[in-house]
Amino acid sequence: MSSRVYGCLSLIGERITENSDFLTDLDRQIGDADHGANMARGFAAVVGKVPGDDPDIGAALKKTGMTLLSTVGGASGPLYGTAYMEAAKVLAGSETLSAQGFVDALTAAVAGIQKRGKSVRGEKTMLDALIPALEASTAAVAGGGSLSDALDSACAAAEEGVAYTRTIAATKGRASYLGERSIGHQDPGATSAAITLEAIRDYIRG
Amino acid sequence: MVGIVIVSHSRKIAEGVKDLAMQVASASGRIVAAGGMADGEIGTDAVMISEAIRSADGGDGVVVLADLGSGIMSAETAMELLEDDKIDVRLADAPVVEGAVAAAVEAACGSPIENVIRAAEEARSARKLD
Ligand SMILES: Nc1ncnc2c1ncn2[C@@H]1O[C@H](COP(=O)(O)OP(=O)(O)OP(=O)(O)O)[C@@H](O)[C@H]1O
Ligand SMILES: [Mg+2]
């Protein structure tokens, strides 16, 4: 029997792979047409390297982060790699995920991306999906919501964040070379972040 | 001698810059290329860079030069992966080709890491046309 965390990582990998061409096309508009291919290559390595039977969520996320660092290749490698490794520190030794645990892990992941990318909200990056998702899930859990409620709120906010990236110009990453010309296009990294949260939500719903 | 690590999205660029730097500095094995992915694809690999830093260090520290975008992010990640190794590793704010050549000349003279990184960073403002 494979562990829950392995099952969840596998579903994230499946969704990323299904959307690989879509993500690469988004990156073709405002970047270098590799985001989907980068992420799919990374998750193909993740499902091969993370042990399927270890229930320790932290250990699995740490291995995921290290694997993404060395297989993704683009900016999303060190960014998502750092995010998973920071989340791993919060969940080290945990075998189940609570609503608060999810919020704490997402808090650490977002802080890791901000540090790695020297970036903030509003620069047309994955943070424009993840920061609203963090705020919405934090509010849901503060109001007594379950893990499933936290993920519902996170996904809805991430989706809005992705739409918002179409309305702003990029000031970080490759897309920033386009400046104002990046307006009208949706950010690939924000899109893969929303896809990731949806995969976690769907896995937890069962 | 201070070690030098060349980070690029392209394996060929990193190898080529290393060759160029070795030639002018007639330096020994302390210049290490960390370009592209393990399979030769375009990209940067923080784990590969961390291993390059380790092999470039001979006790006097390592200066890292990286190209754009994720080159810098992967280099910074690599430096964090090495936190427990106690290597004096610093990222130069310098153009890769000119910076690497200037750093190699300085390192081959046996200069301390402060001088090597300064030489790399001064290459940023060196004019090419009069
Ligand atoms: N500084 C940053 N902070 C946060 N997110 C960023 C930053 N730079 C880029 N991104 C995100 O990364 C995504 C691009 O990832 P991708 O894998 O295509 O990297 P890339 O830009 O091709 O990398 P490279 O710098 O190696 O060319 C963007 O859509 C954006 O969401
Ligand atoms: Mg790209």
Short mmCIF file of C-alpha atoms and ligand atoms in Angstrom, two decimals:
data_model
loop_
_atom_site.label_atom_id
_atom_site.label_comp_id
_atom_site.label_asym_id
_atom_site.label_seq_id
_atom_site.Cartn_x
_atom_site.Cartn_y
_atom_site.Cartn_z
CA MET A 1 0.00 0.00 0.00
CA SER A 2 1.45 3.36 -0.88
CA SER A 3 1.32 6.18 1.64
CA ARG A 4 -1.20 9.03 1.51
CA VAL A 5 1.49 11.63 0.87
CA TYR A 6 2.87 9.57 -2.00
CA GLY A 7 -0.62 9.26 -3.46
CA CYS A 8 -1.08 13.01 -3.23
CA LEU A 9 2.29 13.75 -4.86
CA SER A 10 1.43 11.29 -7.63
CA LEU A 11 -1.84 13.10 -8.29
CA ILE A 12 -0.04 16.46 -8.43
CA GLY A 13 2.37 14.88 -10.93
CA GLU A 14 -0.50 13.53 -13.04
CA ARG A 15 -2.24 16.90 -13.18
CA ILE A 16 0.98 18.73 -14.03
CA THR A 17 1.71 16.22 -16.77
CA GLU A 18 -1.82 16.45 -18.21
CA ASN A 19 -1.44 20.24 -18.30
CA SER A 20 2.15 20.25 -19.49
CA ASP A 21 1.40 21.51 -23.02
CA PHE A 22 -1.01 24.13 -21.68
CA LEU A 23 1.60 25.43 -19.20
CA THR A 24 4.28 25.46 -21.87
CA ASP A 25 1.97 27.39 -24.22
CA LEU A 26 1.35 29.99 -21.51
CA ASP A 27 5.12 30.28 -21.09
CA ARG A 28 5.51 30.66 -24.87
CA GLN A 29 3.45 33.87 -24.70
CA ILE A 30 5.54 35.61 -22.06
CA GLY A 31 8.60 33.45 -21.42
CA ASP A 32 10.68 30.74 -23.05
CA ALA A 33 8.11 27.97 -23.64
CA ASP A 34 9.40 25.47 -21.12
CA HIS A 35 7.37 25.74 -17.89
CA GLY A 36 5.15 22.69 -18.54
CA ALA A 37 8.03 20.57 -19.79
CA ASN A 38 10.18 21.67 -16.81
CA MET A 39 7.50 20.78 -14.25
CA ALA A 40 6.55 17.50 -15.92
CA ARG A 41 10.20 16.41 -16.01
CA GLY A 42 10.51 17.35 -12.32
CA PHE A 43 7.45 15.39 -11.21
CA ALA A 44 8.36 12.36 -13.31
CA ALA A 45 11.56 12.27 -11.22
CA VAL A 46 9.63 12.91 -7.98
CA VAL A 47 7.33 9.88 -8.38
CA GLY A 48 10.40 7.77 -9.12
CA LYS A 49 12.48 8.99 -6.19
CA VAL A 50 10.07 9.51 -3.29
CA PRO A 51 9.63 6.18 -1.48
CA GLY A 52 6.05 5.01 -1.98
CA ASP A 53 5.58 3.45 1.43
CA ASP A 54 7.06 5.99 3.91
CA PRO A 55 4.13 7.71 5.65
CA ASP A 56 6.30 10.59 6.96
CA ILE A 57 4.92 13.64 5.11
CA GLY A 58 7.96 15.77 5.94
CA ALA A 59 10.41 13.21 4.58
CA ALA A 60 8.44 12.86 1.36
CA LEU A 61 8.21 16.63 0.87
CA LYS A 62 11.93 17.05 1.53
CA LYS A 63 12.77 14.45 -1.11
CA THR A 64 10.31 16.15 -3.47
CA GLY A 65 12.01 19.51 -2.97
CA MET A 66 15.53 18.16 -3.49
CA THR A 67 14.42 16.31 -6.61
CA LEU A 68 12.75 19.41 -8.09
CA LEU A 69 15.93 21.44 -7.44
CA SER A 70 17.94 19.12 -9.65
CA THR A 71 15.47 18.16 -12.36
CA VAL A 72 13.18 21.10 -13.22
CA GLY A 73 15.87 23.33 -14.72
CA GLY A 74 14.04 26.68 -14.85
CA ALA A 75 13.27 29.25 -12.17
CA SER A 76 10.41 27.07 -10.99
CA GLY A 77 13.01 24.49 -9.89
CA PRO A 78 14.62 26.47 -7.06
CA LEU A 79 11.27 28.17 -6.31
CA TYR A 80 9.08 25.06 -5.94
CA GLY A 81 12.08 23.11 -4.61
CA THR A 82 12.53 25.62 -1.79
CA ALA A 83 8.75 25.70 -1.18
CA TYR A 84 8.51 21.92 -0.69
CA MET A 85 11.63 21.86 1.48
CA GLU A 86 10.33 24.63 3.74
CA ALA A 87 6.94 22.88 4.03
CA ALA A 88 8.86 19.68 4.86
CA LYS A 89 10.44 21.32 7.91
CA VAL A 90 6.97 22.14 9.30
CA LEU A 91 5.60 18.64 8.68
CA ALA A 92 8.70 16.63 9.67
CA GLY A 93 7.57 13.44 11.39
CA SER A 94 3.83 14.00 10.71
CA GLU A 95 1.88 11.12 9.23
CA THR A 96 -1.43 12.95 8.97
CA LEU A 97 -2.27 16.45 7.80
CA SER A 98 -4.46 18.71 9.92
CA ALA A 99 -6.11 21.91 8.71
CA GLN A 100 -3.67 23.95 10.80
CA GLY A 101 -0.75 21.82 9.56
CA PHE A 102 -1.69 22.62 5.98
CA VAL A 103 -1.85 26.35 6.71
CA ASP A 104 1.48 26.28 8.55
CA ALA A 105 3.15 24.34 5.73
CA LEU A 106 1.75 26.70 3.08
CA THR A 107 2.94 29.68 5.15
CA ALA A 108 6.47 28.28 5.16
CA ALA A 109 6.33 27.41 1.46
CA VAL A 110 5.24 30.92 0.49
CA ALA A 111 7.93 32.49 2.68
CA GLY A 112 10.50 30.22 1.01
CA ILE A 113 9.44 31.32 -2.48
CA GLN A 114 9.54 34.99 -1.47
CA LYS A 115 13.03 34.63 -0.09
CA ARG A 116 14.30 32.62 -3.06
CA GLY A 117 12.69 34.84 -5.70
CA LYS A 118 13.16 38.15 -3.85
CA SER A 119 9.57 38.69 -4.89
CA VAL A 120 6.27 39.96 -3.52
CA ARG A 121 2.63 39.86 -4.54
CA GLY A 122 1.63 41.75 -7.68
CA GLU A 123 4.67 40.91 -9.83
CA LYS A 124 2.82 38.37 -12.02
CA THR A 125 4.30 35.21 -10.54
CA MET A 126 3.18 32.07 -8.73
CA LEU A 127 2.91 34.23 -5.59
CA ASP A 128 -0.20 35.88 -7.06
CA ALA A 129 -1.96 32.52 -6.76
CA LEU A 130 -0.27 31.32 -3.57
CA ILE A 131 -0.51 34.39 -1.31
CA PRO A 132 -4.30 34.77 -1.80
CA ALA A 133 -4.61 31.00 -1.31
CA LEU A 134 -2.69 31.26 1.96
CA GLU A 135 -4.79 34.17 3.19
CA ALA A 136 -8.07 32.45 2.30
CA SER A 137 -7.13 29.13 3.89
CA THR A 138 -5.79 30.88 7.00
CA ALA A 139 -9.14 32.66 7.38
CA ALA A 140 -11.08 29.44 6.79
CA VAL A 141 -9.13 27.58 9.50
CA ALA A 142 -9.34 30.53 11.92
CA GLY A 143 -13.11 30.31 11.48
CA GLY A 144 -13.10 26.66 12.51
CA GLY A 145 -12.98 25.19 8.99
CA SER A 146 -11.74 21.67 8.22
CA LEU A 147 -8.78 20.74 6.01
CA SER A 148 -11.20 20.28 3.15
CA ASP A 149 -12.67 23.77 3.77
CA ALA A 150 -9.16 25.22 3.87
CA LEU A 151 -8.37 23.69 0.50
CA ASP A 152 -11.67 24.81 -1.04
CA SER A 153 -10.93 28.39 0.00
CA ALA A 154 -7.31 28.12 -1.16
CA CYS A 155 -8.33 26.85 -4.60
CA ALA A 156 -10.98 29.51 -5.14
CA ALA A 157 -8.52 32.27 -4.16
CA ALA A 158 -5.75 30.79 -6.32
CA GLU A 159 -8.10 30.70 -9.30
CA GLU A 160 -8.90 34.39 -8.81
CA GLY A 161 -5.19 35.09 -8.43
CA VAL A 162 -4.45 33.39 -11.74
CA ALA A 163 -7.08 35.57 -13.46
CA TYR A 164 -5.57 38.63 -11.79
CA THR A 165 -2.16 37.85 -13.34
CA ARG A 166 -3.71 38.55 -16.77
CA THR A 167 -4.33 42.15 -15.76
CA ILE A 168 -0.83 43.10 -14.58
CA ALA A 169 2.65 43.48 -16.05
CA ALA A 170 5.46 41.16 -14.99
CA THR A 171 8.28 42.65 -12.95
CA LYS A 172 10.03 39.38 -12.00
CA GLY A 173 11.36 36.48 -14.04
CA ARG A 174 11.72 36.19 -17.79
CA ALA A 175 8.31 37.75 -18.47
CA SER A 176 9.60 41.02 -17.01
CA TYR A 177 11.63 41.53 -20.20
CA LEU A 178 8.27 42.07 -21.92
CA GLY A 179 7.12 44.68 -19.39
CA GLU A 180 3.68 46.08 -20.31
CA ARG A 181 3.45 43.66 -23.24
CA SER A 182 2.96 40.84 -20.73
CA ILE A 183 -0.46 42.28 -19.79
CA GLY A 184 -3.30 40.12 -21.12
CA HIS A 185 -1.40 36.87 -20.60
CA GLN A 186 -1.84 34.56 -17.65
CA ASP A 187 1.27 33.62 -15.67
CA PRO A 188 2.39 30.00 -16.14
CA GLY A 189 3.78 29.64 -12.62
CA ALA A 190 0.59 30.98 -11.01
CA THR A 191 -1.30 28.46 -13.14
CA SER A 192 0.83 25.50 -12.05
CA ALA A 193 0.45 26.64 -8.42
CA ALA A 194 -3.36 26.63 -8.77
CA ILE A 195 -3.22 23.19 -10.43
CA THR A 196 -1.12 21.90 -7.51
CA LEU A 197 -3.59 23.15 -4.89
CA GLU A 198 -6.51 21.64 -6.85
CA ALA A 199 -4.76 18.29 -6.98
CA ILE A 200 -4.24 18.38 -3.18
CA ARG A 201 -7.90 19.32 -2.68
CA ASP A 202 -9.13 16.52 -4.94
CA TYR A 203 -6.86 13.98 -3.30
CA ILE A 204 -8.07 14.92 0.17
CA ARG A 205 -11.72 14.78 -0.90
CA GLY A 206 -10.94 11.24 -2.01
CA MET B 1 43.98 29.07 -4.18
CA VAL B 2 40.41 30.39 -4.21
CA GLY B 3 38.10 28.14 -6.23
CA ILE B 4 35.79 29.39 -8.98
CA VAL B 5 32.48 27.85 -10.10
CA ILE B 6 30.90 28.82 -13.41
CA VAL B 7 27.11 28.44 -13.52
CA SER B 8 25.18 28.69 -16.78
CA HIS B 9 21.95 27.34 -18.26
CA SER B 10 24.14 25.80 -20.95
CA ARG B 11 26.73 23.11 -20.28
CA LYS B 12 28.72 24.31 -23.30
CA ILE B 13 28.84 27.89 -22.07
CA ALA B 14 30.03 26.84 -18.61
CA GLU B 15 32.67 24.50 -20.06
CA GLY B 16 33.80 27.13 -22.56
CA VAL B 17 34.13 29.85 -19.95
CA LYS B 18 36.08 27.45 -17.76
CA ASP B 19 38.49 26.70 -20.65
CA LEU B 20 38.96 30.40 -21.30
CA ALA B 21 39.63 31.16 -17.64
CA MET B 22 42.05 28.21 -17.25
CA GLN B 23 44.02 29.40 -20.26
CA VAL B 24 44.62 32.97 -19.12
CA ALA B 25 45.27 31.99 -15.55
CA SER B 26 47.14 28.75 -16.24
CA ALA B 27 45.24 27.68 -13.17
CA SER B 28 45.10 24.22 -11.71
CA GLY B 29 41.95 22.27 -10.94
CA ARG B 30 40.15 24.90 -8.90
CA ILE B 31 37.87 26.14 -11.68
CA VAL B 32 34.75 24.00 -12.01
CA ALA B 33 31.93 24.25 -14.58
CA ALA B 34 28.33 23.62 -13.47
CA GLY B 35 26.27 24.22 -16.60
CA GLY B 36 23.01 22.72 -17.84
CA MET B 37 21.20 19.73 -16.40
CA ALA B 38 22.69 16.30 -15.67
CA ASP B 39 21.25 15.05 -18.99
CA GLY B 40 22.78 17.96 -20.94
CA GLU B 41 19.47 19.83 -21.32
CA ILE B 42 19.35 23.61 -20.89
CA GLY B 43 18.66 24.61 -17.29
CA THR B 44 20.26 24.97 -13.89
CA ASP B 45 20.62 22.35 -11.16
CA ALA B 46 21.20 23.52 -7.59
CA VAL B 47 22.42 20.11 -6.44
CA MET B 48 24.99 19.92 -9.25
CA ILE B 49 26.14 23.44 -8.37
CA SER B 50 26.55 22.53 -4.70
CA GLU B 51 28.73 19.56 -5.66
CA ALA B 52 30.80 21.81 -7.93
CA ILE B 53 31.34 24.26 -5.06
CA ARG B 54 32.49 21.43 -2.82
CA SER B 55 34.99 20.18 -5.39
CA ALA B 56 36.28 23.70 -6.14
CA ASP B 57 37.05 24.43 -2.48
CA GLY B 58 40.60 23.88 -1.38
CA GLY B 59 40.15 25.67 1.95
CA ASP B 60 40.50 29.25 0.66
CA GLY B 61 36.85 29.63 -0.36
CA VAL B 62 34.92 29.68 -3.62
CA VAL B 63 33.61 32.46 -5.84
CA VAL B 64 30.52 31.58 -7.92
CA LEU B 65 29.61 33.33 -11.18
CA ALA B 66 26.13 32.69 -12.57
CA ASP B 67 24.15 33.73 -15.63
CA LEU B 68 20.64 35.15 -15.61
CA GLY B 69 17.32 34.14 -14.05
CA SER B 70 17.36 30.77 -12.38
CA GLY B 71 21.18 30.75 -12.62
CA ILE B 72 21.28 33.10 -9.66
CA MET B 73 18.42 31.37 -7.80
CA SER B 74 19.98 27.92 -8.21
CA ALA B 75 23.39 29.23 -7.13
CA GLU B 76 21.87 30.76 -3.99
CA THR B 77 20.00 27.53 -3.28
CA ALA B 78 23.24 25.57 -3.70
CA MET B 79 24.95 27.83 -1.17
CA GLU B 80 22.19 27.12 1.35
CA LEU B 81 22.46 23.37 0.76
CA LEU B 82 26.10 23.69 1.83
CA GLU B 83 25.42 25.58 5.07
CA ASP B 84 26.85 22.76 7.22
CA ASP B 85 30.01 22.46 5.12
CA LYS B 86 31.60 25.67 6.41
CA ILE B 87 32.91 26.64 2.97
CA ASP B 88 33.48 30.36 2.44
CA VAL B 89 31.38 30.62 -0.74
CA ARG B 90 30.29 33.91 -2.27
CA LEU B 91 28.22 34.81 -5.32
CA ALA B 92 29.79 37.49 -7.54
CA ASP B 93 27.60 40.22 -9.02
CA ALA B 94 29.47 40.06 -12.30
CA PRO B 95 29.19 39.12 -15.98
CA VAL B 96 30.10 35.45 -16.37
CA VAL B 97 32.75 35.57 -19.11
CA GLU B 98 34.64 38.74 -18.16
CA GLY B 99 34.14 38.10 -14.46
CA ALA B 100 35.44 34.55 -14.60
CA VAL B 101 38.58 35.53 -16.50
CA ALA B 102 39.35 38.39 -14.09
CA ALA B 103 38.66 36.20 -11.06
CA ALA B 104 40.85 33.39 -12.42
CA VAL B 105 43.81 35.72 -12.95
CA GLU B 106 43.45 37.00 -9.39
CA ALA B 107 42.96 33.53 -7.89
CA ALA B 108 45.99 32.15 -9.73
CA CYS B 109 48.10 34.87 -8.06
CA GLY B 110 47.11 33.37 -4.73
CA SER B 111 45.02 36.38 -3.68
CA PRO B 112 42.46 36.06 -0.87
CA ILE B 113 38.75 35.65 -1.66
CA GLU B 114 37.96 39.35 -1.11
CA ASN B 115 40.33 40.28 -3.94
CA VAL B 116 39.06 37.56 -6.22
CA ILE B 117 35.44 38.61 -5.86
CA ARG B 118 36.39 42.28 -6.28
CA ALA B 119 38.24 41.46 -9.51
CA ALA B 120 35.14 39.65 -10.82
CA GLU B 121 32.82 42.50 -9.88
CA GLU B 122 35.10 45.18 -11.33
CA ALA B 123 34.76 43.40 -14.67
CA ARG B 124 31.15 44.64 -14.66
CA SER B 125 32.19 48.21 -15.31
CA ALA B 126 35.24 47.58 -17.50
CA ARG B 127 34.75 49.30 -20.86
CA LYS B 128 35.39 47.41 -24.05
CA LEU B 129 35.43 50.30 -26.50
CA ASP B 130 37.28 53.54 -25.93
N1 LIG C 1 11.49 35.85 -8.78
C1 LIG C 1 10.40 35.07 -8.87
N2 LIG C 1 9.58 34.93 -7.80
C2 LIG C 1 8.48 34.14 -7.87
N3 LIG C 1 8.13 33.45 -8.97
C3 LIG C 1 8.91 33.56 -10.06
C4 LIG C 1 10.08 34.38 -10.07
N4 LIG C 1 10.66 34.28 -11.30
C5 LIG C 1 9.88 33.42 -12.02
N5 LIG C 1 8.83 33.00 -11.28
C6 LIG C 1 7.78 32.05 -11.68
O1 LIG C 1 8.37 31.04 -12.45
C7 LIG C 1 7.59 30.84 -13.64
C8 LIG C 1 8.49 30.43 -14.79
O2 LIG C 1 9.04 29.17 -14.54
P1 LIG C 1 9.95 28.43 -15.62
O3 LIG C 1 10.14 27.06 -15.14
O4 LIG C 1 9.39 28.63 -16.97
O5 LIG C 1 11.31 29.20 -15.47
P2 LIG C 1 12.11 30.14 -16.50
O6 LIG C 1 11.63 31.53 -16.34
O7 LIG C 1 12.05 29.56 -17.85
O8 LIG C 1 13.56 29.99 -15.86
P3 LIG C 1 14.98 30.50 -16.35
O9 LIG C 1 15.30 31.69 -15.48
O10 LIG C 1 15.89 29.37 -16.06
O11 LIG C 1 14.84 30.81 -17.79
C9 LIG C 1 6.89 32.16 -13.86
O12 LIG C 1 5.67 31.98 -14.56
C10 LIG C 1 6.68 32.71 -12.46
O13 LIG C 1 5.44 32.31 -11.91
MG MG C 2 10.22 29.27 -18.80
#
